[in-house]
Short mmCIF file of C-alpha atoms in Angstrom, two decimals:
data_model
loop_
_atom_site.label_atom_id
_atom_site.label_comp_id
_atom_site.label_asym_id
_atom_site.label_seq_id
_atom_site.Cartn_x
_atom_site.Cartn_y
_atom_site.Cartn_z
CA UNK B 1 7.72 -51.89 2.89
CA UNK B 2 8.40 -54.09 -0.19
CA UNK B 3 12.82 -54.21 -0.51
CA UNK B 4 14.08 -53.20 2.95
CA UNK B 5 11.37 -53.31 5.43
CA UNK B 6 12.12 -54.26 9.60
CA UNK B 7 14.35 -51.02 8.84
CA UNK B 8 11.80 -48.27 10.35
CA UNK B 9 13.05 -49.63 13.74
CA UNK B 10 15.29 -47.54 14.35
CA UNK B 11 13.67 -44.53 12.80
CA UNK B 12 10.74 -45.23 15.40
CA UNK B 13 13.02 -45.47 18.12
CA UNK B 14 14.44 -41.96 17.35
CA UNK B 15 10.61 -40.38 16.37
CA UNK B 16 9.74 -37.27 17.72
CA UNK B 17 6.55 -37.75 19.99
CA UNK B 18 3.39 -36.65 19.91
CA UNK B 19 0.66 -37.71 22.70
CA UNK B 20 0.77 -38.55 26.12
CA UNK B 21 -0.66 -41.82 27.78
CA UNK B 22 -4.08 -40.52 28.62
CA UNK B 23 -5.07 -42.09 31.59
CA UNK B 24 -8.93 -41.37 32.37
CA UNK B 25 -9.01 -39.32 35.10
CA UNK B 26 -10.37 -41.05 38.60
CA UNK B 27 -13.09 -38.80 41.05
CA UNK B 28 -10.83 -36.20 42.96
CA UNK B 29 -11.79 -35.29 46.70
CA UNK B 30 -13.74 -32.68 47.10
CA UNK B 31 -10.39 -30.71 48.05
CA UNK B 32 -8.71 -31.95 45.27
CA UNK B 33 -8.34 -29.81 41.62
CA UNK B 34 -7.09 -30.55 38.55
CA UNK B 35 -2.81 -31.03 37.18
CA UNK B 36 -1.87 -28.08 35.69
CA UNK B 37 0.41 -28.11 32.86
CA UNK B 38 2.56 -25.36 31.64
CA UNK B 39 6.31 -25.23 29.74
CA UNK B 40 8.63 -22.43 29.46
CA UNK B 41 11.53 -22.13 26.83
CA UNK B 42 14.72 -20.87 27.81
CA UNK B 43 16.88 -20.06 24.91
CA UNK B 44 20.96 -19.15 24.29
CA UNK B 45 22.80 -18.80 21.49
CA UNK B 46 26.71 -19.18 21.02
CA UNK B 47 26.60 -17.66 17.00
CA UNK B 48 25.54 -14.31 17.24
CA UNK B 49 26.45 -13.06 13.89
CA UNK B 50 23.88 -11.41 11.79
CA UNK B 51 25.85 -13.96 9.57
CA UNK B 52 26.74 -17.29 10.42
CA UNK B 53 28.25 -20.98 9.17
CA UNK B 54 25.36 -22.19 11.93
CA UNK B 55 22.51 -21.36 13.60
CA UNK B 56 22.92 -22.39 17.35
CA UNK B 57 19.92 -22.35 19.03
CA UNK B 58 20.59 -23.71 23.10
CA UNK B 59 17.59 -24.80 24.72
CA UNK B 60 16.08 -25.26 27.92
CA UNK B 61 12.49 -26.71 28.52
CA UNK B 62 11.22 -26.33 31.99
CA UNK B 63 8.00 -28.02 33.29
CA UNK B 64 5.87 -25.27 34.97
CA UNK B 65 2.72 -27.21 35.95
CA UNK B 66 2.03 -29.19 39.08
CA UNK B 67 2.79 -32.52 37.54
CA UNK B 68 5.30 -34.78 35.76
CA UNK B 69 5.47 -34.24 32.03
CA UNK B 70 6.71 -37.08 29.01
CA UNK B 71 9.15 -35.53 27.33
CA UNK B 72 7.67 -37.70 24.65
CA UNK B 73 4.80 -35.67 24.07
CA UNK B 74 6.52 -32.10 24.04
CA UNK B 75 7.47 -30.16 20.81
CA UNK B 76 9.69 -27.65 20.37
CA UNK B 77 9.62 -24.89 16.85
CA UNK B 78 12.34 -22.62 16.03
CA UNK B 79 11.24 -20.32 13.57
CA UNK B 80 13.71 -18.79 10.88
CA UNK B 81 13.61 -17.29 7.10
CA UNK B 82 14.96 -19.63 4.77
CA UNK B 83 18.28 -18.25 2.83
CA UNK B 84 16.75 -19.48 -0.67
CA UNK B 85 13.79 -21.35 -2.05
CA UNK B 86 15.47 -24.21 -2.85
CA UNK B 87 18.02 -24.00 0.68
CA UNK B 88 17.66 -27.29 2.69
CA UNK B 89 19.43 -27.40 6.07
CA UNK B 90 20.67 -30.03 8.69
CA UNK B 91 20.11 -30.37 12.15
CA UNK B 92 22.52 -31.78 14.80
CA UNK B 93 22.87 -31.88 18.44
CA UNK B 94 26.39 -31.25 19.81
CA UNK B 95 25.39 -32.02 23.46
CA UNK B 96 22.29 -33.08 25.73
CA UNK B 97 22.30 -33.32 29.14
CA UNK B 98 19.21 -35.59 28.46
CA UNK B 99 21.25 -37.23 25.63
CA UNK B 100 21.87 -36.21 21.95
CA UNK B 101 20.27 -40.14 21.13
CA UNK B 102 17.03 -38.73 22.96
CA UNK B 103 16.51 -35.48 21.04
CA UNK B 104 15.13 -34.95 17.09
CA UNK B 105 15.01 -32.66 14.99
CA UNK B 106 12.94 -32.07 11.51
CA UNK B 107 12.40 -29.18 9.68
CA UNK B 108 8.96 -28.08 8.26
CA UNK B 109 7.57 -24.88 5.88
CA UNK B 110 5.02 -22.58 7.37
CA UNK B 111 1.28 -22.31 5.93
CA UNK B 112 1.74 -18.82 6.04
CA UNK B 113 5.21 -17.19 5.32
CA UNK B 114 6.46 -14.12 6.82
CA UNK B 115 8.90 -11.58 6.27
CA UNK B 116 10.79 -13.11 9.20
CA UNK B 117 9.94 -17.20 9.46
CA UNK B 118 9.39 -19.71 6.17
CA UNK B 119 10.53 -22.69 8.09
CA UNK B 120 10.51 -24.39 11.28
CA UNK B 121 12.80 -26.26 12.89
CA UNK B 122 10.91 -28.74 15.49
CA UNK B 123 12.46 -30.36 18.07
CA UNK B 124 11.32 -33.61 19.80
CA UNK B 125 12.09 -36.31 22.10
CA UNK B 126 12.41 -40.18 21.79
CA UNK B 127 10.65 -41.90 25.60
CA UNK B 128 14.56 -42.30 26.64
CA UNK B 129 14.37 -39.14 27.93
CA UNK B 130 12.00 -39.75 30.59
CA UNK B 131 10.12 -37.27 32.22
CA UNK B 132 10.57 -33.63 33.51
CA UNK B 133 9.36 -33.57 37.05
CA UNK B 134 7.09 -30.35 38.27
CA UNK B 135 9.53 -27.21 38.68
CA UNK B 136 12.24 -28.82 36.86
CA UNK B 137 13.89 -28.46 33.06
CA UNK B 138 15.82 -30.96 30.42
CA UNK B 139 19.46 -29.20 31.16
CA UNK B 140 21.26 -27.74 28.54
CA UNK B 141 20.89 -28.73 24.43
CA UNK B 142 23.61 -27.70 22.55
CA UNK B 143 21.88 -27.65 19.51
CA UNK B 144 22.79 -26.59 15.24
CA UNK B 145 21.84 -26.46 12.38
CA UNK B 146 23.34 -25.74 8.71
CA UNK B 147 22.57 -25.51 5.01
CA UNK B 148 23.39 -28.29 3.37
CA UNK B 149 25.80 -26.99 1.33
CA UNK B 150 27.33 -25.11 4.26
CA UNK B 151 26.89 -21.70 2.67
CA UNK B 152 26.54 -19.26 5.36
CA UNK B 153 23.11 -18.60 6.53
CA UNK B 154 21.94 -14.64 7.64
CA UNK B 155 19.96 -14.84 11.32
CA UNK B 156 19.08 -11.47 11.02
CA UNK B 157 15.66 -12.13 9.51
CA UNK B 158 15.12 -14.88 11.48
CA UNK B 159 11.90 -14.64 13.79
CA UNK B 160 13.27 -17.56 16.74
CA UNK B 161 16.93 -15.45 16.55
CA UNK B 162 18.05 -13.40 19.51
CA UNK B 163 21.71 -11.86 18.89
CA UNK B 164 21.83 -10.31 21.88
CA UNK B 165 20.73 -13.47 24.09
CA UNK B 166 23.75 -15.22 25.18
CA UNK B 167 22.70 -16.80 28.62
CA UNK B 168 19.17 -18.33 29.16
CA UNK B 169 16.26 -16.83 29.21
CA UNK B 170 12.67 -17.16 28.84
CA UNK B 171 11.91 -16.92 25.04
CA UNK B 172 8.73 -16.62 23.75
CA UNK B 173 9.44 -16.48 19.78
CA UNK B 174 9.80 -20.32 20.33
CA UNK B 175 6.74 -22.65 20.79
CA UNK B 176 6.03 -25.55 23.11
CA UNK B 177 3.49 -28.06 22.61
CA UNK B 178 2.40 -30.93 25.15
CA UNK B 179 0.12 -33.20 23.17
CA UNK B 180 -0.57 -30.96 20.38
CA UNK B 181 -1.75 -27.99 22.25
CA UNK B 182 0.85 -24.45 22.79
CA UNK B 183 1.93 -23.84 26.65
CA UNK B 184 4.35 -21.39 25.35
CA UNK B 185 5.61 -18.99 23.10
CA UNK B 186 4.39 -17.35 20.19
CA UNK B 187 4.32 -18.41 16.92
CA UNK B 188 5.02 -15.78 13.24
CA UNK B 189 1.55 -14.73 12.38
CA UNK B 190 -1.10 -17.00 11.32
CA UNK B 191 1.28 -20.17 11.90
CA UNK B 192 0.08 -21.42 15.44
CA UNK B 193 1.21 -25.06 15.73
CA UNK B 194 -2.68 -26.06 16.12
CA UNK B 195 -3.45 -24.05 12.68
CA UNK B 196 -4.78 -26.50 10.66
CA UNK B 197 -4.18 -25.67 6.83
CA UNK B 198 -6.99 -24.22 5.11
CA UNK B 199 -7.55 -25.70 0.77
CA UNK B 200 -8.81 -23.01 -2.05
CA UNK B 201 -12.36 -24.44 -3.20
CA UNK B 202 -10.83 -24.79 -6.63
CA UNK B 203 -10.72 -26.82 -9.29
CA UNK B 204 -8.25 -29.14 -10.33
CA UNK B 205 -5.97 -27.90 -13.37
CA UNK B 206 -6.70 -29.66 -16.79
CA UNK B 207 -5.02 -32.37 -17.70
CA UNK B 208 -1.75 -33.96 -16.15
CA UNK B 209 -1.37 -37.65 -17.16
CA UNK B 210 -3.28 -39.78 -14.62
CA UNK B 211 -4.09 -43.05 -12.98
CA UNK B 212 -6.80 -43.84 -10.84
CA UNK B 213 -8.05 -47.17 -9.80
CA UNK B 214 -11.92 -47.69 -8.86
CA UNK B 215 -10.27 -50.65 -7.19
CA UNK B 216 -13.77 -52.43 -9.14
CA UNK B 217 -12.84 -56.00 -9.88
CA UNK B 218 -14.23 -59.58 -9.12
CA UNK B 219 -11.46 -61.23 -7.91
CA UNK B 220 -7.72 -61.60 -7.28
CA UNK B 221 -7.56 -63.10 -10.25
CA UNK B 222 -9.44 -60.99 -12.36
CA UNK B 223 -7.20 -60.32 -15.71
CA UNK B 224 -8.45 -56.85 -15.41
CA UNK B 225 -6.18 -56.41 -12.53
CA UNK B 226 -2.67 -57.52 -14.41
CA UNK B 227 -3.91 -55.63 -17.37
CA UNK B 228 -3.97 -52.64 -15.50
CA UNK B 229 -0.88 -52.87 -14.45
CA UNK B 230 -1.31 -54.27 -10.96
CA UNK B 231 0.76 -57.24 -9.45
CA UNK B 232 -0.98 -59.40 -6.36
CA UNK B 233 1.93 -60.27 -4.11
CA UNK B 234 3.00 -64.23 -4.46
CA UNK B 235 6.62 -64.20 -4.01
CA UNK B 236 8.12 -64.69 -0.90
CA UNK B 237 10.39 -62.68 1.02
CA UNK B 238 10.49 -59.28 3.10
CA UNK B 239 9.04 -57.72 5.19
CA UNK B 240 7.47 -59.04 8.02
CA UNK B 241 7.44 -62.39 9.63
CA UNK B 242 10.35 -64.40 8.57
CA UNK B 243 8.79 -67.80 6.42
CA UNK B 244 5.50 -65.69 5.96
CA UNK B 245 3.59 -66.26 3.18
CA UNK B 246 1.82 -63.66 0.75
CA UNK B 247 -1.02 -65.06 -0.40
CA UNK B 248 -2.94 -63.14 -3.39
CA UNK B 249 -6.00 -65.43 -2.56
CA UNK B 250 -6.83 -62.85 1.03
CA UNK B 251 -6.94 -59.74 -1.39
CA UNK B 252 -11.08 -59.45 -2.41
CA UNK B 253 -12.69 -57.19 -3.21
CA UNK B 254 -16.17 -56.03 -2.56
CA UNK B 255 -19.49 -53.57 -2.98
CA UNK B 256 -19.70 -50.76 -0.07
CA UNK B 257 -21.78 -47.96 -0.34
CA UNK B 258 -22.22 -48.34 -3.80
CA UNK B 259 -17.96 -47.81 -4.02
CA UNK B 260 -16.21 -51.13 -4.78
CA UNK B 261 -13.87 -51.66 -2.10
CA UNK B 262 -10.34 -53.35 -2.14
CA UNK B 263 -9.37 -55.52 0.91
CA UNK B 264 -6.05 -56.55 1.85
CA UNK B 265 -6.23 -59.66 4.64
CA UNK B 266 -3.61 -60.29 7.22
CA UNK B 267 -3.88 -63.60 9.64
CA UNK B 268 -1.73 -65.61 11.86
CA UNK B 269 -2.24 -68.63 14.52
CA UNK B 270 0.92 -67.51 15.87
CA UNK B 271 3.59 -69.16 13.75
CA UNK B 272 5.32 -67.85 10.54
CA UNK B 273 4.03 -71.38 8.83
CA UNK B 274 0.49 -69.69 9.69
CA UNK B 275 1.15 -66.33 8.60
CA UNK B 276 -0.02 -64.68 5.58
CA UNK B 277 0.46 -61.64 4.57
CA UNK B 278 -1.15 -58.70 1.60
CA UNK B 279 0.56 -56.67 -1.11
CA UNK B 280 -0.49 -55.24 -4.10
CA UNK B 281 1.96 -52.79 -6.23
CA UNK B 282 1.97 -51.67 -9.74
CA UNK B 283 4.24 -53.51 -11.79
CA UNK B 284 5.64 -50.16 -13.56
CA UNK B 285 7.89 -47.88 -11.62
CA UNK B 286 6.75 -44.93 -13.33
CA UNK B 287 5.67 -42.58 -11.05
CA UNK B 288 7.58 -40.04 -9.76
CA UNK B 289 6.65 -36.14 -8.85
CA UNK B 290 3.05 -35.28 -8.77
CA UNK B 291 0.02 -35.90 -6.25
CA UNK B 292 -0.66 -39.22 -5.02
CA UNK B 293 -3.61 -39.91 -3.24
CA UNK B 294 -5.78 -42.95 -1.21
CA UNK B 295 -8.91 -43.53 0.54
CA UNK B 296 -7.88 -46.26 3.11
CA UNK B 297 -9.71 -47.68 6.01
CA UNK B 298 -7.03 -48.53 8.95
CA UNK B 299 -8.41 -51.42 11.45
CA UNK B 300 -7.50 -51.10 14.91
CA UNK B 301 -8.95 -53.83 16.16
CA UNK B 302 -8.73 -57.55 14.06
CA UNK B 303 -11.86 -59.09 12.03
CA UNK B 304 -11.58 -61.90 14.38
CA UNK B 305 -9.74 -63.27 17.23
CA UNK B 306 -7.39 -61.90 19.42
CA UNK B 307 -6.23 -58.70 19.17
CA UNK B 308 -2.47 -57.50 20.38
CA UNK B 309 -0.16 -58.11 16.60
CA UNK B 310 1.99 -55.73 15.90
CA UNK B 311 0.82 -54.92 12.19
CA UNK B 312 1.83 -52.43 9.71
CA UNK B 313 -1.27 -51.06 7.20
CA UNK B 314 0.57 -48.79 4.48
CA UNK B 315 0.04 -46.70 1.40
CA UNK B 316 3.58 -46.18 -0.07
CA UNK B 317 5.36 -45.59 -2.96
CA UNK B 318 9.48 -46.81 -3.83
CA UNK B 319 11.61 -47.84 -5.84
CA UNK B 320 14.50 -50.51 -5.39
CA UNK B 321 18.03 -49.69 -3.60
CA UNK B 322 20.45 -50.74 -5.87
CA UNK B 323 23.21 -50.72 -3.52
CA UNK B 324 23.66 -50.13 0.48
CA UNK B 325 23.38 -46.04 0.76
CA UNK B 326 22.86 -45.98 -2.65
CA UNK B 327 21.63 -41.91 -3.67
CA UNK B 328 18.96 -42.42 -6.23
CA UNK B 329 16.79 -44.57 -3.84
CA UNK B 330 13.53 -42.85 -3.14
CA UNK B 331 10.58 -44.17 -0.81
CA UNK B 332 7.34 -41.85 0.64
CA UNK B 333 5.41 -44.09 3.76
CA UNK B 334 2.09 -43.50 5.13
CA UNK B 335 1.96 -46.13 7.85
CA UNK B 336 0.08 -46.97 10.54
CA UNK B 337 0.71 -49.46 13.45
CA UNK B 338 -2.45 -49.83 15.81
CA UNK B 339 -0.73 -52.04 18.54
CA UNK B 340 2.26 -50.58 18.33
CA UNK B 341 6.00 -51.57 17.16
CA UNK B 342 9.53 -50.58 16.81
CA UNK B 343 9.50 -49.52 20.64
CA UNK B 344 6.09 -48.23 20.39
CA UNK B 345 4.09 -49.33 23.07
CA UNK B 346 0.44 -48.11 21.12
CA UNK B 347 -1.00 -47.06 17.80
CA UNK B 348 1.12 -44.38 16.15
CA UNK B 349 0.93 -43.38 12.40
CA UNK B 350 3.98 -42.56 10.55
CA UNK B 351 4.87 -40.69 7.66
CA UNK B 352 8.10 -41.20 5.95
CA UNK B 353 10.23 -39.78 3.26
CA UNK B 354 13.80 -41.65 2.22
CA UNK B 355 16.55 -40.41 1.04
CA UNK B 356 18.68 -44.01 1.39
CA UNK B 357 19.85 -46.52 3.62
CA UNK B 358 22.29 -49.32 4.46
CA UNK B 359 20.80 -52.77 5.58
CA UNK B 360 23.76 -53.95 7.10
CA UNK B 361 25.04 -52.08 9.38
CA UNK B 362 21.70 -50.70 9.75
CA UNK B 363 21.79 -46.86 9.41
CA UNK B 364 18.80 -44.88 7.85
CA UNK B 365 18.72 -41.41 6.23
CA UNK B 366 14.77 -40.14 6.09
CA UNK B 367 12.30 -37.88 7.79
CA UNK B 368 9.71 -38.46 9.72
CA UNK B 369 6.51 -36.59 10.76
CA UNK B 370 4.55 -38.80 13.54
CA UNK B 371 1.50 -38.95 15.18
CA UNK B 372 0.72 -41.18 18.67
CA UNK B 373 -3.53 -41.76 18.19
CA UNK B 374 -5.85 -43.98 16.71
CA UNK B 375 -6.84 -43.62 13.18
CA UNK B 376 -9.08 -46.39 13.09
CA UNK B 377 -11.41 -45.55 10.10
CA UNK B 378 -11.25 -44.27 6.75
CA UNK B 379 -8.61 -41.64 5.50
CA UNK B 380 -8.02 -39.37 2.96
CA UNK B 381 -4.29 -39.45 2.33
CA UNK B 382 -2.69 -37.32 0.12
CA UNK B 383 1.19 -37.33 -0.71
CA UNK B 384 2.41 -34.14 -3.12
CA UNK B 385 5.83 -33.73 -4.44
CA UNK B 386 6.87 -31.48 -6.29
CA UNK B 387 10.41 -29.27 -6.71
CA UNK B 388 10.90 -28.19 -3.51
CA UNK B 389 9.52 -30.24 -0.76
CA UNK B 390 7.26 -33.69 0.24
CA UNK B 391 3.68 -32.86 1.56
CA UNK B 392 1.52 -35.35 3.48
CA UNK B 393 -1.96 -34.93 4.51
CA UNK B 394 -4.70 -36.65 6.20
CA UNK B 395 -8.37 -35.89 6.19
CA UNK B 396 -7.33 -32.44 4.54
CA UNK B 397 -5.28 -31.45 7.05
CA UNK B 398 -1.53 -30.88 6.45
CA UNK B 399 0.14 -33.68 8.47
CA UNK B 400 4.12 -33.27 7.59
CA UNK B 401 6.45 -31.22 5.16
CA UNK B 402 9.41 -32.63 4.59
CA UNK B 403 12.64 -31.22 2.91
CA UNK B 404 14.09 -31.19 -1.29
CA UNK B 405 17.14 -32.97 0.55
CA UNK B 406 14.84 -36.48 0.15
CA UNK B 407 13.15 -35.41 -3.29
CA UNK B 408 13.52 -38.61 -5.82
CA UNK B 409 15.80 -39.25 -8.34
CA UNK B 410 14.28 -41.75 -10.02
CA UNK B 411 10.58 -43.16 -10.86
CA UNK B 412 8.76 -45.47 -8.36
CA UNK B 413 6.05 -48.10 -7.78
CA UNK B 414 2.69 -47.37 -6.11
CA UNK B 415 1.55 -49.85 -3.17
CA UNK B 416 -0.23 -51.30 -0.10
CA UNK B 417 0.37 -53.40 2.02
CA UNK B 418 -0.27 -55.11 5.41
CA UNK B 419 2.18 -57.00 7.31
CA UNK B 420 3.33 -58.44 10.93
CA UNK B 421 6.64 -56.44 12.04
CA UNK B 422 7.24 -60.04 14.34
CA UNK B 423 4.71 -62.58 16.30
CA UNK B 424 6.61 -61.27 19.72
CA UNK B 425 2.91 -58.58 20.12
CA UNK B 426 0.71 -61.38 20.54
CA UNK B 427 1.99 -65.42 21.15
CA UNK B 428 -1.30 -66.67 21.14
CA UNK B 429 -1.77 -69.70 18.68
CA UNK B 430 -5.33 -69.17 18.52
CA UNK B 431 -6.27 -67.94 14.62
CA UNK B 432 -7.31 -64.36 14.03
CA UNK B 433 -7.44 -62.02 10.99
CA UNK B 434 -6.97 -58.00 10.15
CA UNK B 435 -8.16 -56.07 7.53
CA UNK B 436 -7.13 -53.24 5.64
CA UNK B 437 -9.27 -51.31 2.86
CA UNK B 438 -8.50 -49.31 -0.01
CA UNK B 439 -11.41 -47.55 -1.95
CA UNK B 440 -9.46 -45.84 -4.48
CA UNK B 441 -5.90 -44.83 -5.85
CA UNK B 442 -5.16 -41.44 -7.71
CA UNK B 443 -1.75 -40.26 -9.29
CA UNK B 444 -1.33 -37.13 -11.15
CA UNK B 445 2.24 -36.82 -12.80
CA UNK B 446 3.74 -33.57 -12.40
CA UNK B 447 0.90 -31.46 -10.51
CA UNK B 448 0.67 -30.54 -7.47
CA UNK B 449 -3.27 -31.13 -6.41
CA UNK B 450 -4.89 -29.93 -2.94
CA UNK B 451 -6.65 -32.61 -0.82
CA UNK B 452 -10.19 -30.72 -2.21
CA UNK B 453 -8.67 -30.07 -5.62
CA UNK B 454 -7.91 -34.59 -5.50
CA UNK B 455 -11.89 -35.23 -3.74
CA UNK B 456 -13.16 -32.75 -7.34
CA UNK B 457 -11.24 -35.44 -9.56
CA UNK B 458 -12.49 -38.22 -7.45
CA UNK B 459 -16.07 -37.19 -7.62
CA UNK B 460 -15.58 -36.75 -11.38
CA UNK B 461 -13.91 -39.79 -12.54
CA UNK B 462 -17.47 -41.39 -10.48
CA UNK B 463 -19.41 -39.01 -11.69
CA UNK B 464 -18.73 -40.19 -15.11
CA UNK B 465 -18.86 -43.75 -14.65
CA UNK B 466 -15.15 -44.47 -14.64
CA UNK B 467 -13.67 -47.24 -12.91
CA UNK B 468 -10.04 -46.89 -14.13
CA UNK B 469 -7.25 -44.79 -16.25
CA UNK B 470 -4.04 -44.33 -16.78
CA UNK B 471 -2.60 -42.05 -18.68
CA UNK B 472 0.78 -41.67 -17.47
CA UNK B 473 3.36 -43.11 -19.70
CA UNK B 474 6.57 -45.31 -19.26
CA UNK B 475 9.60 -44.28 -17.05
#
């Protein structure tokens, strides 16, 4: 990102996971068959009050298929009622035989509340903790978690709470995924992990102060584009390559399907004297709760030469960290890296909500909702925030919720960019080039739009011939 990119490192390195390696599968023998997979979920607790300071769910994941399993690519939900609306909670792990470094946790709100489960708690694992051999399980996890403000929570109308369980056993009112699909468990009604949300086919509310951007201009230089507020990246500095330089002159813009089309170029011959690198950011930091929303093509492969740099293609919004941990900083990340980076070895796509950080010593307070595929292509990408909780989706589909604990304080900037993490991905000093498109940018201050709801204001601001507004007044 703009102020304190290189800093997602470590948040990658402690990501949940989400896919295995897929390896195509080679001919079997005629006396061969296919790996089974299966995962069972032991579960303990050491609070068993009704009322507690913390829940403490212990967990066990065994591998009950024929073949080794990635820990990487297993996910684990604990499902519990909330204690308020506005209640935000903590998790911790007190012990791992596998390692408290290799074990996440992020909480997430159900599509479909019940009487017994609003929230999930979702546990994950970083690639240090290996794999679980056939027949075996990850030891003991000691793990907790709290309300913020340490109020006591009530586990009696939690679905995922056994009182009476206080030595392992098989639990099936937790959920396991391997690579997105449930081996165990059940989930609370109507919330399977592979649910995709469903939107309401209807319309937008009136009004809302607005900005969209047609993205329909001639040039980088186009006064158009600095009288609507947009700045074209010339200054130096972070992130990316060290010496890089951002160069307004690779961001054209272009005629595609009768949509004009924004594109942001990224090249390198190997050297940060040959690197150049896209941004372009509004020049107010006015925007704050509301919908935000992008159609943005993501390139996996480059426009031309070799392929192998570990890039960064983002939608984002932020504001500026006025000092190391500072409170009021605020920053929401779609990102995608399609070779990999931050001890990724592939394409992964991140979403990322901040609450602050400290550059030096690095240490970074956010959460993260992540997902190990390609997503070469266009995108719908829709960000919501509103009182209670950060919403990202892609393509319609809900992708992460994230908690009030990393709501902003104050007003932000809206941008994209597209940037090398380091040249260490691909040391070839032959020349090549990656794009990144944007068709369109929508904000709507203070309402909380559906993807469908945001593709009916689209198709209307086109409808009637408008290329750009904005409504939304000064912070």
């Amino acid at each position: 990102m703009r102020f304190a990119k290189n800093r997602l490192r470590t948040a990658a390195a402690t990501a949940t996971a989400v896919a295995l390696g897929a390896a195509g599968l080679a001919a079997l023998p005629a006396t061969a068959s296919a790996a089974t997979a299966g995962l069972n979920v032991q579960y303990r607790t050491s609070a068993t009050g009704a009322s507690a300071d913390q829940a403490e769910p212990w967990i066990k994941v065994k591998n009950t298929g024929d073949s080794s399993v990635q820990l990487s690519g297993v996910k684990v939900r604990y499902y519990f009622k909330a204690d308020s609306a506005s209640a935000t909670y903590r998790f911790a792990c007190s012990w791992a035989v596998k390692g408290c470094a290799n074990v996440t946790g992020t909480f997430g709100t159900l599509t479909s509340p019940t009487a017994t489960a609003d929230r999930y708690l979702e546990i994950g694992f970083t690639s240090g903790a290996g794999s679980l051999a056939a027949g075996t399980d990850t030891g003991d996890m000691q793990l907790r978690f709290y309300q913020a403000s340490w109020q006591p929570l009530n586990q009696s109308d939690d679905y995922s709470f056994g009182a009476a369980q206080t030595s392992y056993g098989s639990w099936s009112k937790i959920t396991a995924q391997l690579a997105g699909t449930t081996l165990w468990g059940t989930a609370p009604a109507g919330n399977e992990p592979t649910d995709p949300p469903t939107d309401p086919p209807t319309d937008p509310p009136a009004g809302g102060a607005t900005l969209f951007d047609d993205f329909n201009y001639s040039g980088y230089s186009d006064p158009r584009i600095s009288a609507n507020g947009w700045n074209v990246r010339s200054n130096s500095g972070g992130p990316g390559v060290p010496g890089a330089t951002w160069a307004p002159e690779n961001v054209t813009f272009s005629t595609t399907g009768g949509n004009s089309i924004m594109n942001l170029e990224t090249s390198t011959a190997g050297t940060a004297a040959t690197t150049e690198q896209t941004e372009v950011l509004t020049k107010a930091t006015k925007f704050k709760n509301g919908t935000y929303a992008a159609r943005v093509k993501f390139s996996d492969a480059p426009r031309s030469g070799p392929d192998g740099d570990r890039l960064v293609q983002t939608f984002f919004t932020i504001n500026d960290l006025q000092a190391p941990m500072a409170d009021n900083y605020a920053e929401y990340d779609f990102e995608y890296l399609p070779n990999g980076g931050w001890g990724e070895p592939a394409n992964i796509l991140y979403t990322t909500s901040w609450e602050t950080y400290n550059p030096d010593p690095w240490q970074a307070v956010n959460q993260h909702t992540e997902s190990r595929q390609s997503f070469s292509g266009w995108h719908d990408l829709v960000l919501t925030i509103d009182g209670s909780s950060i919403k990202y989706y892609i393509d319609g589909q809900l992708f992460g919720t994230h908690d009030a604990a990393y709501l902003p304080e104050r007003p932000m900037s809206i941008n994209f960019n597209q940037w090398l993490i380091d040249l260490a991905g691909q040391t070839s000093t032959t020349a090549r080039s990656y794009d990144q498109q944007v068709d369109y940018v929508l904000h709507i201050k203070d309402q909380v739009l559906t993807p469908a709801q945001v593709a009916t204001k689209v198709n209307a601001y086109r409808s009637a011939g408008t290329t750009f507004q904005d409504t939304v007044p000064s912070s």
